[in-house]
């Protein structure tokens, strides 16, 4: 089973700043890496798939990059609604697995 | 409105059973693979099971294999998860999730539509 390790666990930033979130896989997942956003009491929301493709309706301030074992989600300019927990997910190896999440909080 | 609505969660004793339901609306349910994903505070998001669009093929996580059964009724636009021999470690919020693209043969295992979740608590 592929283990996804996200860092940092918590990221404290202010609106308007740039956020950089990391996801590292225990073995190569090619480009089959997705990012989800989850707000309290809500289900996850698909942001990015295949490492860099934005899902429908996702604003361009969200971007993803990486391949193999190292991936990054960047939020270029934080909006108040972006403060949430972010999860990565790989679908390269069965079963699909998720990272433990990065909590993006307001500083 | 395009949505998934789960029900059936609750408190059950170890060894007991529950059946979760997920009613789909606003899209052609019968053309999508569907999954169950659970979430705990300790282990985060964990994939549980999937079923193909026709309901003829299923897959399970090792942790639930032999105890859980996924099924669907395309005429009722409903997905099910029958959970038997429940354990304390099955305690979680259970989400049904739709895959990103409709297909009869390909499962992208990317989830663009989720239900609101239903809480299952296994405790004596």
PDB file of C-alpha atoms in Angstrom:
ATOM      1  CA  UNK A   1       0.000   0.000   0.000  1.00  0.00           C
ATOM      2  CA  UNK A   2       1.323   3.430  -0.951  1.00  0.00           C
ATOM      3  CA  UNK A   3       1.772   5.740   2.023  1.00  0.00           C
ATOM      4  CA  UNK A   4       1.301   9.447   1.384  1.00  0.00           C
ATOM      5  CA  UNK A   5       2.991  11.804   3.815  1.00  0.00           C
ATOM      6  CA  UNK A   6       1.802  15.392   3.848  1.00  0.00           C
ATOM      7  CA  UNK A   7       3.722  18.321   5.237  1.00  0.00           C
ATOM      8  CA  UNK A   8       3.454  20.458   7.138  1.00  0.00           C
ATOM      9  CA  UNK A   9       0.769  19.081   9.418  1.00  0.00           C
ATOM     10  CA  UNK A  10      -0.416  22.624  10.105  1.00  0.00           C
ATOM     11  CA  UNK A  11       0.301  25.759   8.106  1.00  0.00           C
ATOM     12  CA  UNK A  12      -0.478  29.151   9.601  1.00  0.00           C
ATOM     13  CA  UNK A  13      -0.751  31.972   7.084  1.00  0.00           C
ATOM     14  CA  UNK A  14      -2.661  35.176   6.506  1.00  0.00           C
ATOM     15  CA  UNK A  15      -5.088  36.014   3.701  1.00  0.00           C
ATOM     16  CA  UNK A  16      -3.195  37.302   0.695  1.00  0.00           C
ATOM     17  CA  UNK A  17      -0.172  35.116   1.359  1.00  0.00           C
ATOM     18  CA  UNK A  18       1.030  32.162  -0.716  1.00  0.00           C
ATOM     19  CA  UNK A  19       0.553  28.615   0.571  1.00  0.00           C
ATOM     20  CA  UNK A  20       2.760  25.691  -0.380  1.00  0.00           C
ATOM     21  CA  UNK A  21       1.628  22.202   0.649  1.00  0.00           C
ATOM     22  CA  UNK A  22       3.618  19.031   0.094  1.00  0.00           C
ATOM     23  CA  UNK A  23       2.697  15.389  -0.453  1.00  0.00           C
ATOM     24  CA  UNK A  24       5.334  12.659  -0.660  1.00  0.00           C
ATOM     25  CA  UNK A  25       4.573   9.097  -1.764  1.00  0.00           C
ATOM     26  CA  UNK A  26       6.363   6.007  -0.441  1.00  0.00           C
ATOM     27  CA  UNK A  27       6.791   4.821  -4.040  1.00  0.00           C
ATOM     28  CA  UNK A  28       6.219   6.327  -7.439  1.00  0.00           C
ATOM     29  CA  UNK A  29       2.606   7.140  -8.304  1.00  0.00           C
ATOM     30  CA  UNK A  30       3.500   8.660 -11.673  1.00  0.00           C
ATOM     31  CA  UNK A  31       1.171  11.662 -12.081  1.00  0.00           C
ATOM     32  CA  UNK A  32      -1.847   9.978 -10.513  1.00  0.00           C
ATOM     33  CA  UNK A  33      -2.078  12.351  -7.581  1.00  0.00           C
ATOM     34  CA  UNK A  34      -5.113  14.403  -6.596  1.00  0.00           C
ATOM     35  CA  UNK A  35      -5.782  17.109  -4.020  1.00  0.00           C
ATOM     36  CA  UNK A  36      -8.983  17.656  -2.072  1.00  0.00           C
ATOM     37  CA  UNK A  37     -10.123  20.458   0.208  1.00  0.00           C
ATOM     38  CA  UNK A  38     -12.309  19.767   3.217  1.00  0.00           C
ATOM     39  CA  UNK A  39     -14.027  22.320   5.424  1.00  0.00           C
ATOM     40  CA  UNK A  40     -15.515  21.500   8.843  1.00  0.00           C
ATOM     41  CA  UNK A  41     -18.719  19.520   8.577  1.00  0.00           C
ATOM     42  CA  UNK A  42     -18.407  19.146   4.825  1.00  0.00           C
ATOM     43  CA  UNK A  43     -17.343  16.421   2.457  1.00  0.00           C
ATOM     44  CA  UNK A  44     -14.052  16.690   0.589  1.00  0.00           C
ATOM     45  CA  UNK A  45     -13.996  18.706  -2.641  1.00  0.00           C
ATOM     46  CA  UNK A  46     -11.833  17.727  -5.597  1.00  0.00           C
ATOM     47  CA  UNK A  47      -9.383  20.502  -6.495  1.00  0.00           C
ATOM     48  CA  UNK A  48      -6.619  18.995  -8.615  1.00  0.00           C
ATOM     49  CA  UNK A  49      -6.224  15.638 -10.357  1.00  0.00           C
ATOM     50  CA  UNK A  50      -3.425  14.004 -12.306  1.00  0.00           C
ATOM     51  CA  UNK A  51      -1.005  16.227 -10.378  1.00  0.00           C
ATOM     52  CA  UNK A  52      -1.773  19.472 -12.195  1.00  0.00           C
ATOM     53  CA  UNK A  53      -5.252  19.495 -13.740  1.00  0.00           C
ATOM     54  CA  UNK A  54      -7.798  21.722 -12.060  1.00  0.00           C
ATOM     55  CA  UNK A  55     -11.231  20.240 -11.519  1.00  0.00           C
ATOM     56  CA  UNK A  56     -14.276  22.001 -12.878  1.00  0.00           C
ATOM     57  CA  UNK A  57     -14.973  25.303 -11.154  1.00  0.00           C
ATOM     58  CA  UNK A  58     -11.687  25.468  -9.249  1.00  0.00           C
ATOM     59  CA  UNK A  59     -10.149  28.966  -9.383  1.00  0.00           C
ATOM     60  CA  UNK A  60      -6.731  29.424 -10.993  1.00  0.00           C
ATOM     61  CA  UNK A  61      -5.095  30.423  -7.716  1.00  0.00           C
ATOM     62  CA  UNK A  62      -4.944  26.678  -7.023  1.00  0.00           C
ATOM     63  CA  UNK A  63      -2.174  24.871  -8.872  1.00  0.00           C
ATOM     64  CA  UNK A  64      -0.513  21.507  -8.559  1.00  0.00           C
ATOM     65  CA  UNK A  65       2.791  20.115  -9.684  1.00  0.00           C
ATOM     66  CA  UNK A  66       5.051  17.116  -9.332  1.00  0.00           C
ATOM     67  CA  UNK A  67       5.446  13.545 -10.489  1.00  0.00           C
ATOM     68  CA  UNK A  68       6.824  10.302  -9.168  1.00  0.00           C
ATOM     69  CA  UNK A  69       7.012  10.705  -5.393  1.00  0.00           C
ATOM     70  CA  UNK A  70       6.982  14.458  -4.719  1.00  0.00           C
ATOM     71  CA  UNK A  71       3.993  16.715  -5.256  1.00  0.00           C
ATOM     72  CA  UNK A  72       3.067  20.274  -4.375  1.00  0.00           C
ATOM     73  CA  UNK A  73      -0.192  22.182  -4.097  1.00  0.00           C
ATOM     74  CA  UNK A  74       0.182  25.946  -4.288  1.00  0.00           C
ATOM     75  CA  UNK A  75      -2.475  28.490  -3.438  1.00  0.00           C
ATOM     76  CA  UNK A  76      -1.066  31.655  -4.924  1.00  0.00           C
ATOM     77  CA  UNK A  77      -3.012  34.263  -2.945  1.00  0.00           C
ATOM     78  CA  UNK A  78      -5.017  32.987   0.002  1.00  0.00           C
ATOM     79  CA  UNK A  79      -8.650  33.957   0.240  1.00  0.00           C
ATOM     80  CA  UNK A  80     -10.552  33.673   3.543  1.00  0.00           C
ATOM     81  CA  UNK A  81     -12.508  30.680   2.196  1.00  0.00           C
ATOM     82  CA  UNK A  82      -9.299  28.718   1.502  1.00  0.00           C
ATOM     83  CA  UNK A  83      -8.612  27.974   5.162  1.00  0.00           C
ATOM     84  CA  UNK A  84      -9.424  24.283   5.456  1.00  0.00           C
ATOM     85  CA  UNK A  85      -7.798  20.850   5.530  1.00  0.00           C
ATOM     86  CA  UNK A  86      -6.165  19.599   2.336  1.00  0.00           C
ATOM     87  CA  UNK A  87      -5.678  15.941   1.454  1.00  0.00           C
ATOM     88  CA  UNK A  88      -3.706  14.295  -1.306  1.00  0.00           C
ATOM     89  CA  UNK A  89      -4.830  11.000  -2.874  1.00  0.00           C
ATOM     90  CA  UNK A  90      -3.030   8.551  -5.144  1.00  0.00           C
ATOM     91  CA  UNK A  91      -4.776   6.264  -7.612  1.00  0.00           C
ATOM     92  CA  UNK A  92      -1.708   4.730  -9.231  1.00  0.00           C
ATOM     93  CA  UNK A  93      -1.514   1.683  -6.994  1.00  0.00           C
ATOM     94  CA  UNK A  94      -4.396  -0.335  -5.586  1.00  0.00           C
ATOM     95  CA  UNK A  95      -5.899   0.433  -3.154  1.00  0.00           C
ATOM     96  CA  UNK A  96      -6.143   4.145  -3.595  1.00  0.00           C
ATOM     97  CA  UNK A  97      -4.831   5.918  -0.501  1.00  0.00           C
ATOM     98  CA  UNK A  98      -5.034   9.371   1.038  1.00  0.00           C
ATOM     99  CA  UNK A  99      -2.558  11.448   2.968  1.00  0.00           C
ATOM    100  CA  UNK A 100      -3.211  12.457   6.562  1.00  0.00           C
ATOM    101  CA  UNK A 101      -3.952  16.040   5.636  1.00  0.00           C
ATOM    102  CA  UNK A 102      -2.520  19.520   6.084  1.00  0.00           C
ATOM    103  CA  UNK A 103      -4.543  21.973   8.107  1.00  0.00           C
ATOM    104  CA  UNK A 104      -4.302  25.491   6.675  1.00  0.00           C
ATOM    105  CA  UNK A 105      -5.229  27.916   9.418  1.00  0.00           C
ATOM    106  CA  UNK A 106      -5.469  31.665   9.689  1.00  0.00           C
ATOM    107  CA  UNK A 107      -2.467  33.238  11.368  1.00  0.00           C
TER     108      UNK A 107
ATOM    109  CA  UNK B   1     -29.804  19.418  -8.056  1.00  0.00           C
ATOM    110  CA  UNK B   2     -26.910  17.016  -8.406  1.00  0.00           C
ATOM    111  CA  UNK B   3     -26.452  15.354  -5.033  1.00  0.00           C
ATOM    112  CA  UNK B   4     -25.883  12.241  -2.984  1.00  0.00           C
ATOM    113  CA  UNK B   5     -27.730  11.743   0.290  1.00  0.00           C
ATOM    114  CA  UNK B   6     -26.632   9.036   2.709  1.00  0.00           C
ATOM    115  CA  UNK B   7     -28.617   7.484   5.522  1.00  0.00           C
ATOM    116  CA  UNK B   8     -28.538   4.476   7.795  1.00  0.00           C
ATOM    117  CA  UNK B   9     -25.760   5.316  10.204  1.00  0.00           C
ATOM    118  CA  UNK B  10     -26.105   4.966  13.939  1.00  0.00           C
ATOM    119  CA  UNK B  11     -24.887   3.288  17.082  1.00  0.00           C
ATOM    120  CA  UNK B  12     -24.380  -0.470  16.948  1.00  0.00           C
ATOM    121  CA  UNK B  13     -22.712  -2.977  19.224  1.00  0.00           C
ATOM    122  CA  UNK B  14     -19.612  -4.883  18.165  1.00  0.00           C
ATOM    123  CA  UNK B  15     -20.641  -7.835  16.026  1.00  0.00           C
ATOM    124  CA  UNK B  16     -23.778  -6.085  14.862  1.00  0.00           C
ATOM    125  CA  UNK B  17     -24.929  -5.033  11.417  1.00  0.00           C
ATOM    126  CA  UNK B  18     -25.994  -1.865   9.630  1.00  0.00           C
ATOM    127  CA  UNK B  19     -27.017  -1.037   6.083  1.00  0.00           C
ATOM    128  CA  UNK B  20     -26.081   2.331   4.661  1.00  0.00           C
ATOM    129  CA  UNK B  21     -27.956   3.846   1.735  1.00  0.00           C
ATOM    130  CA  UNK B  22     -26.963   6.602  -0.655  1.00  0.00           C
ATOM    131  CA  UNK B  23     -29.631   8.108  -2.890  1.00  0.00           C
ATOM    132  CA  UNK B  24     -28.448   9.887  -6.009  1.00  0.00           C
ATOM    133  CA  UNK B  25     -30.287  12.624  -7.852  1.00  0.00           C
ATOM    134  CA  UNK B  26     -29.680  15.083 -10.644  1.00  0.00           C
ATOM    135  CA  UNK B  27     -27.503  12.821 -12.791  1.00  0.00           C
ATOM    136  CA  UNK B  28     -27.627   9.476 -14.582  1.00  0.00           C
ATOM    137  CA  UNK B  29     -26.658   7.262 -11.652  1.00  0.00           C
ATOM    138  CA  UNK B  30     -26.469   4.097 -13.735  1.00  0.00           C
ATOM    139  CA  UNK B  31     -23.519   5.373 -15.774  1.00  0.00           C
ATOM    140  CA  UNK B  32     -21.125   5.986 -12.875  1.00  0.00           C
ATOM    141  CA  UNK B  33     -18.924   3.744 -10.782  1.00  0.00           C
ATOM    142  CA  UNK B  34     -19.573   4.464  -7.122  1.00  0.00           C
ATOM    143  CA  UNK B  35     -17.424   4.171  -4.009  1.00  0.00           C
ATOM    144  CA  UNK B  36     -17.631   4.240  -0.247  1.00  0.00           C
ATOM    145  CA  UNK B  37     -14.923   6.139   1.648  1.00  0.00           C
ATOM    146  CA  UNK B  38     -14.775   6.447   5.425  1.00  0.00           C
ATOM    147  CA  UNK B  39     -13.179   9.044   7.635  1.00  0.00           C
ATOM    148  CA  UNK B  40     -11.944   8.906  11.183  1.00  0.00           C
ATOM    149  CA  UNK B  41     -10.047  11.493  13.164  1.00  0.00           C
ATOM    150  CA  UNK B  42      -7.215   9.038  13.651  1.00  0.00           C
ATOM    151  CA  UNK B  43      -6.746   7.518  10.203  1.00  0.00           C
ATOM    152  CA  UNK B  44      -8.193  10.244   8.008  1.00  0.00           C
ATOM    153  CA  UNK B  45      -9.801   9.262   4.718  1.00  0.00           C
ATOM    154  CA  UNK B  46      -9.774   5.561   3.878  1.00  0.00           C
ATOM    155  CA  UNK B  47     -11.183   3.924   0.769  1.00  0.00           C
ATOM    156  CA  UNK B  48     -13.633   1.125   1.580  1.00  0.00           C
ATOM    157  CA  UNK B  49     -15.285  -0.305  -1.502  1.00  0.00           C
ATOM    158  CA  UNK B  50     -16.345   0.287  -5.083  1.00  0.00           C
ATOM    159  CA  UNK B  51     -18.911  -1.021  -7.543  1.00  0.00           C
ATOM    160  CA  UNK B  52     -19.084  -0.699 -11.302  1.00  0.00           C
ATOM    161  CA  UNK B  53     -21.882   1.129 -13.048  1.00  0.00           C
ATOM    162  CA  UNK B  54     -23.862  -2.046 -13.821  1.00  0.00           C
ATOM    163  CA  UNK B  55     -23.457  -3.457 -10.335  1.00  0.00           C
ATOM    164  CA  UNK B  56     -21.727  -6.567 -11.606  1.00  0.00           C
ATOM    165  CA  UNK B  57     -18.251  -5.920 -10.242  1.00  0.00           C
ATOM    166  CA  UNK B  58     -17.136  -5.032  -6.722  1.00  0.00           C
ATOM    167  CA  UNK B  59     -13.872  -4.461  -4.852  1.00  0.00           C
ATOM    168  CA  UNK B  60     -13.149  -4.132  -1.149  1.00  0.00           C
ATOM    169  CA  UNK B  61     -10.424  -2.937   1.161  1.00  0.00           C
ATOM    170  CA  UNK B  62      -8.744  -5.828   2.963  1.00  0.00           C
ATOM    171  CA  UNK B  63      -9.980  -4.453   6.284  1.00  0.00           C
ATOM    172  CA  UNK B  64     -13.644  -4.984   5.341  1.00  0.00           C
ATOM    173  CA  UNK B  65     -13.462  -7.900   2.909  1.00  0.00           C
ATOM    174  CA  UNK B  66     -15.840 -10.687   3.879  1.00  0.00           C
ATOM    175  CA  UNK B  67     -17.774  -8.413   6.253  1.00  0.00           C
ATOM    176  CA  UNK B  68     -19.071  -5.580   4.030  1.00  0.00           C
ATOM    177  CA  UNK B  69     -21.080  -5.873   0.815  1.00  0.00           C
ATOM    178  CA  UNK B  70     -21.556  -3.043  -1.654  1.00  0.00           C
ATOM    179  CA  UNK B  71     -24.515  -3.115  -4.025  1.00  0.00           C
ATOM    180  CA  UNK B  72     -26.669  -0.793  -6.065  1.00  0.00           C
ATOM    181  CA  UNK B  73     -30.177  -0.547  -7.468  1.00  0.00           C
ATOM    182  CA  UNK B  74     -29.981   1.559 -10.605  1.00  0.00           C
ATOM    183  CA  UNK B  75     -33.775   1.632 -10.923  1.00  0.00           C
ATOM    184  CA  UNK B  76     -33.912   3.337  -7.514  1.00  0.00           C
ATOM    185  CA  UNK B  77     -30.753   5.434  -7.999  1.00  0.00           C
ATOM    186  CA  UNK B  78     -29.460   4.008  -4.756  1.00  0.00           C
ATOM    187  CA  UNK B  79     -26.115   2.685  -3.539  1.00  0.00           C
ATOM    188  CA  UNK B  80     -25.871   0.431  -0.493  1.00  0.00           C
ATOM    189  CA  UNK B  81     -23.267  -0.770   1.955  1.00  0.00           C
ATOM    190  CA  UNK B  82     -24.244  -3.759   4.064  1.00  0.00           C
ATOM    191  CA  UNK B  83     -21.931  -3.919   7.064  1.00  0.00           C
ATOM    192  CA  UNK B  84     -21.825  -7.095   9.122  1.00  0.00           C
ATOM    193  CA  UNK B  85     -19.638  -8.262  12.013  1.00  0.00           C
ATOM    194  CA  UNK B  86     -18.905  -4.658  12.858  1.00  0.00           C
ATOM    195  CA  UNK B  87     -15.832  -3.826  14.915  1.00  0.00           C
ATOM    196  CA  UNK B  88     -14.946  -0.845  17.060  1.00  0.00           C
ATOM    197  CA  UNK B  89     -12.407   0.173  14.432  1.00  0.00           C
ATOM    198  CA  UNK B  90     -15.194   0.515  11.839  1.00  0.00           C
ATOM    199  CA  UNK B  91     -16.378   3.614  13.687  1.00  0.00           C
ATOM    200  CA  UNK B  92     -16.242   6.456  11.168  1.00  0.00           C
ATOM    201  CA  UNK B  93     -18.169   8.846   8.992  1.00  0.00           C
ATOM    202  CA  UNK B  94     -19.044   6.973   5.828  1.00  0.00           C
ATOM    203  CA  UNK B  95     -19.253   8.851   2.539  1.00  0.00           C
ATOM    204  CA  UNK B  96     -20.588   7.644  -0.761  1.00  0.00           C
ATOM    205  CA  UNK B  97     -18.733   9.188  -3.666  1.00  0.00           C
ATOM    206  CA  UNK B  98     -19.214   9.410  -7.400  1.00  0.00           C
ATOM    207  CA  UNK B  99     -16.280   9.091  -9.744  1.00  0.00           C
ATOM    208  CA  UNK B 100     -15.234  11.958 -11.972  1.00  0.00           C
ATOM    209  CA  UNK B 101     -16.308  10.510 -15.314  1.00  0.00           C
ATOM    210  CA  UNK B 102     -19.202   8.303 -16.379  1.00  0.00           C
ATOM    211  CA  UNK B 103     -18.063   5.017 -17.865  1.00  0.00           C
ATOM    212  CA  UNK B 104     -19.201   1.429 -18.028  1.00  0.00           C
ATOM    213  CA  UNK B 105     -15.662   0.012 -17.997  1.00  0.00           C
ATOM    214  CA  UNK B 106     -13.224   2.537 -16.495  1.00  0.00           C
ATOM    215  CA  UNK B 107     -12.953   3.667 -12.890  1.00  0.00           C
ATOM    216  CA  UNK B 108     -10.810   6.791 -12.523  1.00  0.00           C
ATOM    217  CA  UNK B 109     -11.002   6.541  -8.712  1.00  0.00           C
ATOM    218  CA  UNK B 110     -11.312  10.311  -8.498  1.00  0.00           C
ATOM    219  CA  UNK B 111     -14.302  11.659  -6.622  1.00  0.00           C
ATOM    220  CA  UNK B 112     -16.081  14.787  -7.801  1.00  0.00           C
ATOM    221  CA  UNK B 113     -19.336  14.353  -5.883  1.00  0.00           C
ATOM    222  CA  UNK B 114     -19.659  13.246  -2.269  1.00  0.00           C
ATOM    223  CA  UNK B 115     -22.572  12.781   0.050  1.00  0.00           C
ATOM    224  CA  UNK B 116     -22.803  14.599   3.362  1.00  0.00           C
ATOM    225  CA  UNK B 117     -21.636  11.533   5.271  1.00  0.00           C
ATOM    226  CA  UNK B 118     -23.339   9.296   7.803  1.00  0.00           C
ATOM    227  CA  UNK B 119     -21.809   8.482  11.177  1.00  0.00           C
ATOM    228  CA  UNK B 120     -21.393   4.865  12.205  1.00  0.00           C
ATOM    229  CA  UNK B 121     -20.435   4.260  15.819  1.00  0.00           C
ATOM    230  CA  UNK B 122     -19.538   0.761  16.952  1.00  0.00           C
ATOM    231  CA  UNK B 123     -19.459   0.573  20.715  1.00  0.00           C
ATOM    232  CA  UNK B 124     -20.741  -1.519  23.587  1.00  0.00           C
TER     233      UNK B 124
END
